[in-house]
Amino acid sequence: MAIHAATSAYLGWLAVALGKDGGGSRTVSAAPGDLVLGYATGYDSHDIAPFVRSLRAVFDGGVALVVDDRPDVIALLEEHGVHALPADMVEGWEPHAVIARFAAFDRYLADRPEVRNVLLTDVRDVLFQRPPFAPAPTGLEVFVEGDVLGDHAFNMKYLRTLAGDRMAQDLASAPAICVGTVMGPRREVARFCRMVLMLAAIPRSEIGGAFGTDQAACNIAVHMGLVEAEVRENFGRVATIGLTPGETLTFANGEVVNPDGSVSAIVHQHDRHPHLAEATRGRWGGGLEVRERVRPKGVAERGRRLRDSLMRRLPELR
C-alpha cells in the first residue's frame, strides 16, 4: 500500500515558519537573564503603554515584543528599552496571530542560550505590579483562569474542534488553564511552543490555525502530560480576572487588588472590567491618545468572514 506524506496549508506554513530560512530577523540579542516575550501586532502605542510602562516600573531585564513597524509603537519601545521584533513574513497561507506567535517565540528563543527564564504573555490586557520572576520558576508554570474546563463554553468549543467530543468531555473536569501567560526555563517554554504548534496541526488548517486553538492545545498538552507543567492557582503570581465578578476587584494605591486582598505580580484581562480599565489607563496611559478600536464591517470584511466559516466546514485534502 502506498504511503503518502501528510500535507496541509497549516503544515506548509509551519515548515517555513520554523525553518532556518523562514520568518523574521534573528539579529536582536536578548539580555542575559530573564526575558518577557509578547506578540503585539495590530496595536497602537496607547494599547500597549500600560504593559510596557508598568513592566518597566518593576523589571529591568530583557523584554521583546513582536510589533508592527509603526512610529508611535517603535518610539514607545525605544523609550523603555524594549526590543521591537518584526512579525514573521511567510508567503501564502497564514494562521491567526494567536497561533503564529508561538512560531515567532520559538524562533526567537532558539538562538539565545543566554536567556534563563521566559514569560510568554499577552500584551494589550496585561499589567505588572511586582517583579514577574520573583520567586524564580523551577519548571514550566501555567495559570488557572477559572474552575474547570466544562464550565466554560469557549474552552469546550475549541477543545471539541481540536480533539473531538470524547476527548473534550474527558478533559471537562480539569482546571481551565489560560494560555495568555506561561512561564518557565527557556528550553521548557520553547518545547511548549512547539507542542502547541504540532497539536494545532491535527484538524484541518482553517481550524488548527484559528483563534481559540491555542487555548485548547495548551490545555490538552498540560492535562494529557504531553508537557510537564505546574498548574498554578489563580491570584498567585498571575491574576487572570476576566471571569472574576467585577465587584470583588478593587483598585487601590495604584494597584489591582484581588478578592482576598492580595496583590498579584501580573494581572491579566484587566480591561474586562470598566472601573479597572479606566484606573489603569489613568495611571499608565498618560500622554497618549485613546482610540476606540472599530472592526471593519464592509463588504470585504463580511466576505472574509463568510470564506473563513465555509473553509472551516469543508474537508481538506491531505
Tab-separated table of N, CA, C and O in Angstrom, residues 185-283:
chain	number	residue	atom	x	y	z
A	185	PRO	N	11.695	27.941	32.400
A	185	PRO	CA	13.015	27.956	31.779
A	185	PRO	C	12.905	27.974	30.260
A	185	PRO	O	11.965	27.438	29.678
A	186	ARG	N	13.900	28.553	29.617
A	186	ARG	CA	13.857	28.777	28.170
A	186	ARG	C	13.552	27.504	27.387
A	186	ARG	O	12.682	27.493	26.514
A	187	ARG	N	14.257	26.420	27.676
A	187	ARG	CA	14.060	25.198	26.888
A	187	ARG	C	12.655	24.642	27.072
A	187	ARG	O	12.048	24.138	26.120
A	188	GLU	N	12.138	24.696	28.278
A	188	GLU	CA	10.800	24.160	28.519
A	188	GLU	C	9.730	25.021	27.867
A	188	GLU	O	8.721	24.511	27.362
A	189	VAL	N	9.931	26.327	27.855
A	189	VAL	CA	8.985	27.221	27.188
A	189	VAL	C	9.019	26.990	25.675
A	189	VAL	O	7.973	26.937	25.020
A	190	ALA	N	10.222	26.823	25.118
A	190	ALA	CA	10.325	26.551	23.676
A	190	ALA	C	9.660	25.223	23.330
A	190	ALA	O	8.979	25.107	22.300
A	191	ARG	N	9.837	24.211	24.170
A	191	ARG	CA	9.197	22.912	23.931
A	191	ARG	C	7.670	23.061	23.984
A	191	ARG	O	6.950	22.459	23.178
A	192	PHE	N	7.173	23.858	24.905
A	192	PHE	CA	5.742	24.129	24.992
A	192	PHE	C	5.239	24.775	23.696
A	192	PHE	O	4.188	24.398	23.178
A	193	CYS	N	5.985	25.748	23.174
A	193	CYS	CA	5.589	26.407	21.919
A	193	CYS	C	5.447	25.395	20.791
A	193	CYS	O	4.458	25.409	20.044
A	194	ARG	N	6.426	24.515	20.661
A	194	ARG	CA	6.386	23.539	19.575
A	194	ARG	C	5.266	22.524	19.774
A	194	ARG	O	4.658	22.066	18.801
A	195	MET	N	4.952	22.184	21.020
A	195	MET	CA	3.846	21.268	21.271
A	195	MET	C	2.515	21.890	20.855
A	195	MET	O	1.674	21.242	20.218
A	196	VAL	N	2.300	23.155	21.198
A	196	VAL	CA	1.078	23.840	20.789
A	196	VAL	C	0.972	23.858	19.264
A	196	VAL	O	-0.094	23.582	18.691
A	197	LEU	N	2.066	24.167	18.598
A	197	LEU	CA	2.052	24.233	17.136
A	197	LEU	C	1.741	22.884	16.507
A	197	LEU	O	0.995	22.801	15.518
A	198	MET	N	2.282	21.805	17.046
A	198	MET	CA	2.026	20.485	16.473
A	198	MET	C	0.609	19.999	16.782
A	198	MET	O	-0.027	19.370	15.932
A	199	LEU	N	0.096	20.281	17.962
A	199	LEU	CA	-1.288	19.898	18.261
A	199	LEU	C	-2.264	20.621	17.337
A	199	LEU	O	-3.299	20.072	16.954
A	200	ALA	N	-1.932	21.851	16.970
A	200	ALA	CA	-2.809	22.613	16.081
A	200	ALA	C	-2.839	22.038	14.674
A	200	ALA	O	-3.698	22.413	13.869
A	201	ALA	N	-1.927	21.128	14.345
A	201	ALA	CA	-1.912	20.505	13.012
A	201	ALA	C	-2.898	19.356	12.907
A	201	ALA	O	-3.097	18.821	11.808
A	202	ILE	N	-3.523	18.944	14.007
A	202	ILE	CA	-4.418	17.782	13.984
A	202	ILE	C	-5.648	18.018	13.113
A	202	ILE	O	-5.934	17.226	12.214
A	203	PRO	N	-6.419	19.092	13.333
A	203	PRO	CA	-7.593	19.297	12.467
A	203	PRO	C	-7.183	19.949	11.159
A	203	PRO	O	-6.009	20.247	10.942
A	204	ARG	N	-8.166	20.186	10.288
A	204	ARG	CA	-7.839	20.858	9.034
A	204	ARG	C	-7.348	22.277	9.325
A	204	ARG	O	-7.615	22.861	10.363
A	205	SER	N	-6.633	22.824	8.376
A	205	SER	CA	-5.871	24.056	8.587
A	205	SER	C	-6.715	25.213	9.082
A	205	SER	O	-6.288	25.984	9.941
A	206	GLU	N	-7.928	25.382	8.526
A	206	GLU	CA	-8.737	26.539	8.886
A	206	GLU	C	-9.251	26.457	10.320
A	206	GLU	O	-9.758	27.441	10.849
A	207	ILE	N	-9.132	25.295	10.951
A	207	ILE	CA	-9.459	25.171	12.371
A	207	ILE	C	-8.188	25.223	13.201
A	207	ILE	O	-8.095	25.949	14.188
A	208	GLY	N	-7.178	24.466	12.792
A	208	GLY	CA	-5.927	24.458	13.536
A	208	GLY	C	-5.253	25.811	13.567
A	208	GLY	O	-4.523	26.116	14.508
A	209	GLY	N	-5.503	26.634	12.567
A	209	GLY	CA	-4.894	27.956	12.523
A	209	GLY	C	-5.807	29.055	12.999
A	209	GLY	O	-5.514	30.232	12.797
A	210	ALA	N	-6.908	28.701	13.669
A	210	ALA	CA	-7.919	29.687	14.036
A	210	ALA	C	-7.768	30.165	15.474
A	210	ALA	O	-7.117	29.530	16.310
A	211	PHE	N	-8.386	31.287	15.770
A	211	PHE	CA	-8.469	31.812	17.125
A	211	PHE	C	-9.095	30.755	18.037
A	211	PHE	O	-10.058	30.103	17.676
A	212	GLY	N	-8.541	30.590	19.224
A	212	GLY	CA	-9.058	29.631	20.194
A	212	GLY	C	-8.333	28.307	20.204
A	212	GLY	O	-8.362	27.594	21.207
A	213	THR	N	-7.673	27.969	19.096
A	213	THR	CA	-6.951	26.697	19.037
A	213	THR	C	-5.778	26.692	20.005
A	213	THR	O	-5.439	25.650	20.573
A	214	ASP	N	-5.152	27.837	20.202
A	214	ASP	CA	-4.024	27.921	21.137
A	214	ASP	C	-4.448	27.554	22.552
A	214	ASP	O	-3.737	26.855	23.275
A	215	GLN	N	-5.623	28.013	22.942
A	215	GLN	CA	-6.130	27.723	24.285
A	215	GLN	C	-6.398	26.227	24.452
A	215	GLN	O	-6.041	25.618	25.455
A	216	ALA	N	-7.027	25.640	23.450
A	216	ALA	CA	-7.317	24.210	23.514
A	216	ALA	C	-6.039	23.394	23.522
A	216	ALA	O	-5.896	22.440	24.302
A	217	ALA	N	-5.082	23.733	22.666
A	217	ALA	CA	-3.825	22.990	22.598
A	217	ALA	C	-3.064	23.076	23.911
A	217	ALA	O	-2.455	22.091	24.356
A	218	CYS	N	-3.078	24.231	24.543
A	218	CYS	CA	-2.420	24.397	25.840
A	218	CYS	C	-3.015	23.462	26.875
A	218	CYS	O	-2.291	22.752	27.590
A	219	ASN	N	-4.332	23.428	26.980
A	219	ASN	CA	-4.976	22.581	27.983
A	219	ASN	C	-4.754	21.098	27.694
A	219	ASN	O	-4.536	20.305	28.614
A	220	ILE	N	-4.791	20.705	26.424
A	220	ILE	CA	-4.529	19.314	26.074
A	220	ILE	C	-3.091	18.942	26.419
A	220	ILE	O	-2.828	17.889	27.019
A	221	ALA	N	-2.144	19.790	26.054
A	221	ALA	CA	-0.731	19.499	26.304
A	221	ALA	C	-0.454	19.293	27.783
A	221	ALA	O	0.266	18.363	28.179
A	222	VAL	N	-1.022	20.136	28.620
A	222	VAL	CA	-0.763	20.054	30.066
A	222	VAL	C	-1.528	18.902	30.702
A	222	VAL	O	-0.952	18.062	31.417
A	223	HIS	N	-2.823	18.820	30.447
A	223	HIS	CA	-3.649	17.843	31.151
A	223	HIS	C	-3.436	16.414	30.662
A	223	HIS	O	-3.730	15.460	31.392
A	224	MET	N	-2.899	16.243	29.459
A	224	MET	CA	-2.568	14.906	28.976
A	224	MET	C	-1.106	14.544	29.237
A	224	MET	O	-0.641	13.481	28.822
A	225	GLY	N	-0.379	15.427	29.903
A	225	GLY	CA	1.005	15.136	30.248
A	225	GLY	C	1.959	15.183	29.075
A	225	GLY	O	3.049	14.617	29.147
A	226	LEU	N	1.586	15.864	27.995
A	226	LEU	CA	2.479	15.984	26.848
A	226	LEU	C	3.628	16.941	27.149
A	226	LEU	O	4.679	16.873	26.517
A	227	VAL	N	3.406	17.866	28.072
A	227	VAL	CA	4.470	18.687	28.643
A	227	VAL	C	4.313	18.622	30.161
A	227	VAL	O	3.195	18.467	30.670
A	228	GLU	N	5.423	18.715	30.870
A	228	GLU	CA	5.370	18.755	32.324
A	228	GLU	C	5.237	20.199	32.771
A	228	GLU	O	6.054	21.044	32.407
A	229	ALA	N	4.206	20.483	33.548
A	229	ALA	CA	3.970	21.856	33.982
A	229	ALA	C	3.298	21.869	35.345
A	229	ALA	O	2.494	20.982	35.665
A	230	GLU	N	3.629	22.871	36.139
A	230	GLU	CA	2.939	23.133	37.393
A	230	GLU	C	1.724	24.004	37.094
A	230	GLU	O	1.851	25.076	36.504
A	231	VAL	N	0.544	23.519	37.481
A	231	VAL	CA	-0.680	24.279	37.276
A	231	VAL	C	-0.886	25.164	38.499
A	231	VAL	O	-1.187	24.666	39.590
A	232	ARG	N	-0.699	26.461	38.337
A	232	ARG	CA	-0.776	27.414	39.443
A	232	ARG	C	-2.193	27.970	39.581
A	232	ARG	O	-2.821	28.358	38.600
A	233	GLU	N	-2.657	28.040	40.820
A	233	GLU	CA	-3.994	28.562	41.086
A	233	GLU	C	-4.062	30.054	40.747
A	233	GLU	O	-3.050	30.763	40.752
A	234	ASN	N	-5.263	30.521	40.502
A	234	ASN	CA	-5.472	31.935	40.208
A	234	ASN	C	-5.152	32.791	41.433
A	234	ASN	O	-5.228	32.325	42.575
A	235	PHE	N	-4.783	34.035	41.169
A	235	PHE	CA	-4.483	35.044	42.189
A	235	PHE	C	-3.198	34.755	42.952
A	235	PHE	O	-3.030	35.193	44.095
A	236	GLY	N	-2.289	34.012	42.334
A	236	GLY	CA	-0.953	33.848	42.874
A	236	GLY	C	-0.009	34.780	42.120
A	236	GLY	O	-0.165	36.003	42.166
A	237	ARG	N	0.972	34.201	41.423
A	237	ARG	CA	1.855	35.028	40.591
A	237	ARG	C	1.046	35.799	39.554
A	237	ARG	O	1.343	36.955	39.237
A	238	VAL	N	0.025	35.144	39.010
A	238	VAL	CA	-0.830	35.743	37.982
A	238	VAL	C	-2.270	35.781	38.465
A	238	VAL	O	-2.774	34.792	39.018
A	239	ALA	N	-2.916	36.905	38.245
A	239	ALA	CA	-4.361	37.016	38.454
A	239	ALA	C	-5.012	37.172	37.086
A	239	ALA	O	-4.823	38.198	36.423
A	240	THR	N	-5.743	36.151	36.644
A	240	THR	CA	-6.484	36.214	35.380
A	240	THR	C	-7.932	36.492	35.756
A	240	THR	O	-8.616	35.632	36.315
A	241	ILE	N	-8.416	37.693	35.463
A	241	ILE	CA	-9.624	38.186	36.130
A	241	ILE	C	-10.808	38.393	35.194
A	241	ILE	O	-11.824	38.948	35.603
A	242	GLY	N	-10.710	37.915	33.954
A	242	GLY	CA	-11.817	38.108	33.033
A	242	GLY	C	-13.113	37.480	33.494
A	242	GLY	O	-14.196	37.987	33.208
A	243	LEU	N	-13.025	36.350	34.220
A	243	LEU	CA	-14.213	35.647	34.710
A	243	LEU	C	-14.543	35.994	36.162
A	243	LEU	O	-15.510	35.464	36.716
A	244	THR	N	-13.754	36.868	36.776
A	244	THR	CA	-13.966	37.236	38.174
A	244	THR	C	-15.015	38.335	38.267
A	244	THR	O	-14.951	39.325	37.525
A	245	PRO	N	-16.017	38.215	39.150
A	245	PRO	CA	-17.009	39.291	39.302
A	245	PRO	C	-16.333	40.628	39.582
A	245	PRO	O	-15.489	40.741	40.475
A	246	GLY	N	-16.695	41.641	38.821
A	246	GLY	CA	-16.035	42.923	38.923
A	246	GLY	C	-16.136	43.563	40.283
A	246	GLY	O	-15.210	44.256	40.728
A	247	GLU	N	-17.256	43.329	40.981
A	247	GLU	CA	-17.439	43.964	42.289
A	247	GLU	C	-16.493	43.425	43.348
A	247	GLU	O	-16.351	44.023	44.420
A	248	THR	N	-15.842	42.299	43.075
A	248	THR	CA	-14.897	41.736	44.039
A	248	THR	C	-13.471	42.231	43.808
A	248	THR	O	-12.568	41.882	44.577
A	249	LEU	N	-13.271	43.030	42.772
A	249	LEU	CA	-11.946	43.547	42.429
A	249	LEU	C	-11.905	45.049	42.668
A	249	LEU	O	-12.830	45.771	42.293
A	250	THR	N	-10.826	45.517	43.272
A	250	THR	CA	-10.698	46.941	43.556
A	250	THR	C	-9.368	47.462	43.020
A	250	THR	O	-8.454	46.696	42.715
A	251	PHE	N	-9.289	48.780	42.916
A	251	PHE	CA	-8.060	49.454	42.515
A	251	PHE	C	-7.680	50.389	43.644
A	251	PHE	O	-8.380	51.370	43.911
A	252	ALA	N	-6.591	50.075	44.330
A	252	ALA	CA	-6.180	50.850	45.495
A	252	ALA	C	-4.683	51.067	45.468
A	252	ALA	O	-3.925	50.145	45.151
A	253	ASN	N	-4.258	52.287	45.779
A	253	ASN	CA	-2.833	52.629	45.804
A	253	ASN	C	-2.153	52.300	44.472
A	253	ASN	O	-1.004	51.864	44.444
A	254	GLY	N	-2.907	52.497	43.403
A	254	GLY	CA	-2.341	52.291	42.079
A	254	GLY	C	-2.245	50.851	41.641
A	254	GLY	O	-1.562	50.553	40.642
A	255	GLU	N	-2.910	49.929	42.341
A	255	GLU	CA	-2.802	48.506	42.020
A	255	GLU	C	-4.173	47.836	41.995
A	255	GLU	O	-5.097	48.252	42.709
A	256	VAL	N	-4.271	46.776	41.192
A	256	VAL	CA	-5.462	45.938	41.189
A	256	VAL	C	-5.361	44.975	42.366
A	256	VAL	O	-4.368	44.255	42.512
A	257	VAL	N	-6.385	44.960	43.190
A	257	VAL	CA	-6.402	44.139	44.401
A	257	VAL	C	-7.348	42.961	44.197
A	257	VAL	O	-8.499	43.139	43.783
A	258	ASN	N	-6.867	41.774	44.491
A	258	ASN	CA	-7.653	40.548	44.318
A	258	ASN	C	-8.787	40.468	45.322
A	258	ASN	O	-8.788	41.182	46.337
A	259	PRO	N	-9.761	39.578	45.090
A	259	PRO	CA	-10.888	39.451	46.023
A	259	PRO	C	-10.475	39.152	47.460
A	259	PRO	O	-11.170	39.550	48.409
A	260	ASP	N	-9.357	38.452	47.663
A	260	ASP	CA	-8.912	38.121	49.018
A	260	ASP	C	-8.001	39.178	49.624
A	260	ASP	O	-7.447	38.985	50.705
A	261	GLY	N	-7.828	40.314	48.925
A	261	GLY	CA	-6.997	41.392	49.431
A	261	GLY	C	-5.540	41.317	49.021
A	261	GLY	O	-4.765	42.239	49.307
A	262	SER	N	-5.145	40.245	48.349
A	262	SER	CA	-3.763	40.106	47.901
A	262	SER	C	-3.538	40.892	46.609
A	262	SER	O	-4.492	41.334	45.951
A	263	VAL	N	-2.271	41.050	46.239
A	263	VAL	CA	-1.889	41.728	45.005
A	263	VAL	C	-0.981	40.798	44.223
A	263	VAL	O	0.053	40.351	44.732
A	264	SER	N	-1.350	40.485	42.985
A	264	SER	CA	-0.556	39.593	42.149
A	264	SER	C	0.479	40.385	41.364
A	264	SER	O	0.277	41.565	41.044
A	265	ALA	N	1.583	39.719	41.029
A	265	ALA	CA	2.629	40.364	40.240
A	265	ALA	C	2.145	40.713	38.841
A	265	ALA	O	2.496	41.758	38.293
A	266	ILE	N	1.316	39.841	38.262
A	266	ILE	CA	0.835	40.002	36.891
A	266	ILE	C	-0.685	39.959	36.902
A	266	ILE	O	-1.277	39.039	37.478
A	267	VAL	N	-1.305	40.942	36.263
A	267	VAL	CA	-2.765	40.972	36.145
A	267	VAL	C	-3.117	40.818	34.668
A	267	VAL	O	-2.651	41.593	33.824
A	268	HIS	N	-3.938	39.844	34.375
A	268	HIS	CA	-4.334	39.551	33.000
A	268	HIS	C	-5.830	39.769	32.849
A	268	HIS	O	-6.613	39.380	33.710
A	269	GLN	N	-6.230	40.403	31.752
A	269	GLN	CA	-7.624	40.672	31.398
A	269	GLN	C	-8.240	41.778	32.260
A	269	GLN	O	-9.449	41.789	32.497
A	270	HIS	N	-7.428	42.733	32.676
A	270	HIS	CA	-7.943	43.848	33.471
A	270	HIS	C	-8.937	44.690	32.694
A	270	HIS	O	-9.820	45.333	33.276
A	271	ASP	N	-8.834	44.675	31.358
A	271	ASP	CA	-9.719	45.514	30.557
A	271	ASP	C	-11.142	44.981	30.483
A	271	ASP	O	-12.016	45.653	29.935
A	272	ARG	N	-11.388	43.793	31.038
A	272	ARG	CA	-12.754	43.255	31.051
A	272	ARG	C	-13.648	43.993	32.046
A	272	ARG	O	-14.866	43.836	32.018
A	273	HIS	N	-13.061	44.792	32.916
A	273	HIS	CA	-13.805	45.488	33.965
A	273	HIS	C	-13.606	47.000	33.800
A	273	HIS	O	-12.490	47.498	33.987
A	274	PRO	N	-14.660	47.738	33.436
A	274	PRO	CA	-14.514	49.164	33.122
A	274	PRO	C	-13.838	49.981	34.216
A	274	PRO	O	-13.025	50.870	33.905
A	275	HIS	N	-14.138	49.710	35.489
A	275	HIS	CA	-13.532	50.534	36.546
A	275	HIS	C	-12.025	50.291	36.649
A	275	HIS	O	-11.261	51.212	36.968
A	276	LEU	N	-11.589	49.071	36.349
A	276	LEU	CA	-10.153	48.786	36.355
A	276	LEU	C	-9.478	49.325	35.098
A	276	LEU	O	-8.353	49.839	35.153
A	277	ALA	N	-10.172	49.207	33.958
A	277	ALA	CA	-9.612	49.723	32.707
A	277	ALA	C	-9.393	51.227	32.799
A	277	ALA	O	-8.344	51.747	32.379
A	278	GLU	N	-10.349	51.937	33.368
A	278	GLU	CA	-10.226	53.388	33.498
A	278	GLU	C	-9.094	53.762	34.453
A	278	GLU	O	-8.293	54.662	34.162
A	279	ALA	N	-9.017	53.071	35.577
A	279	ALA	CA	-7.965	53.365	36.551
A	279	ALA	C	-6.586	53.032	35.989
A	279	ALA	O	-5.612	53.777	36.194
A	280	THR	N	-6.486	51.917	35.280
A	280	THR	CA	-5.214	51.519	34.679
A	280	THR	C	-4.770	52.529	33.636
A	280	THR	O	-3.599	52.928	33.587
A	281	ARG	N	-5.710	52.971	32.802
A	281	ARG	CA	-5.381	53.963	31.782
A	281	ARG	C	-4.951	55.279	32.433
A	281	ARG	O	-4.017	55.937	31.968
A	282	GLY	N	-5.607	55.628	33.526
A	282	GLY	CA	-5.249	56.860	34.214
A	282	GLY	C	-3.842	56.834	34.767
A	282	GLY	O	-3.133	57.847	34.756
A	283	ARG	N	-3.394	55.667	35.254
A	283	ARG	CA	-2.055	55.585	35.822
A	283	ARG	C	-0.970	55.391	34.771
A	283	ARG	O	0.109	55.997	34.865
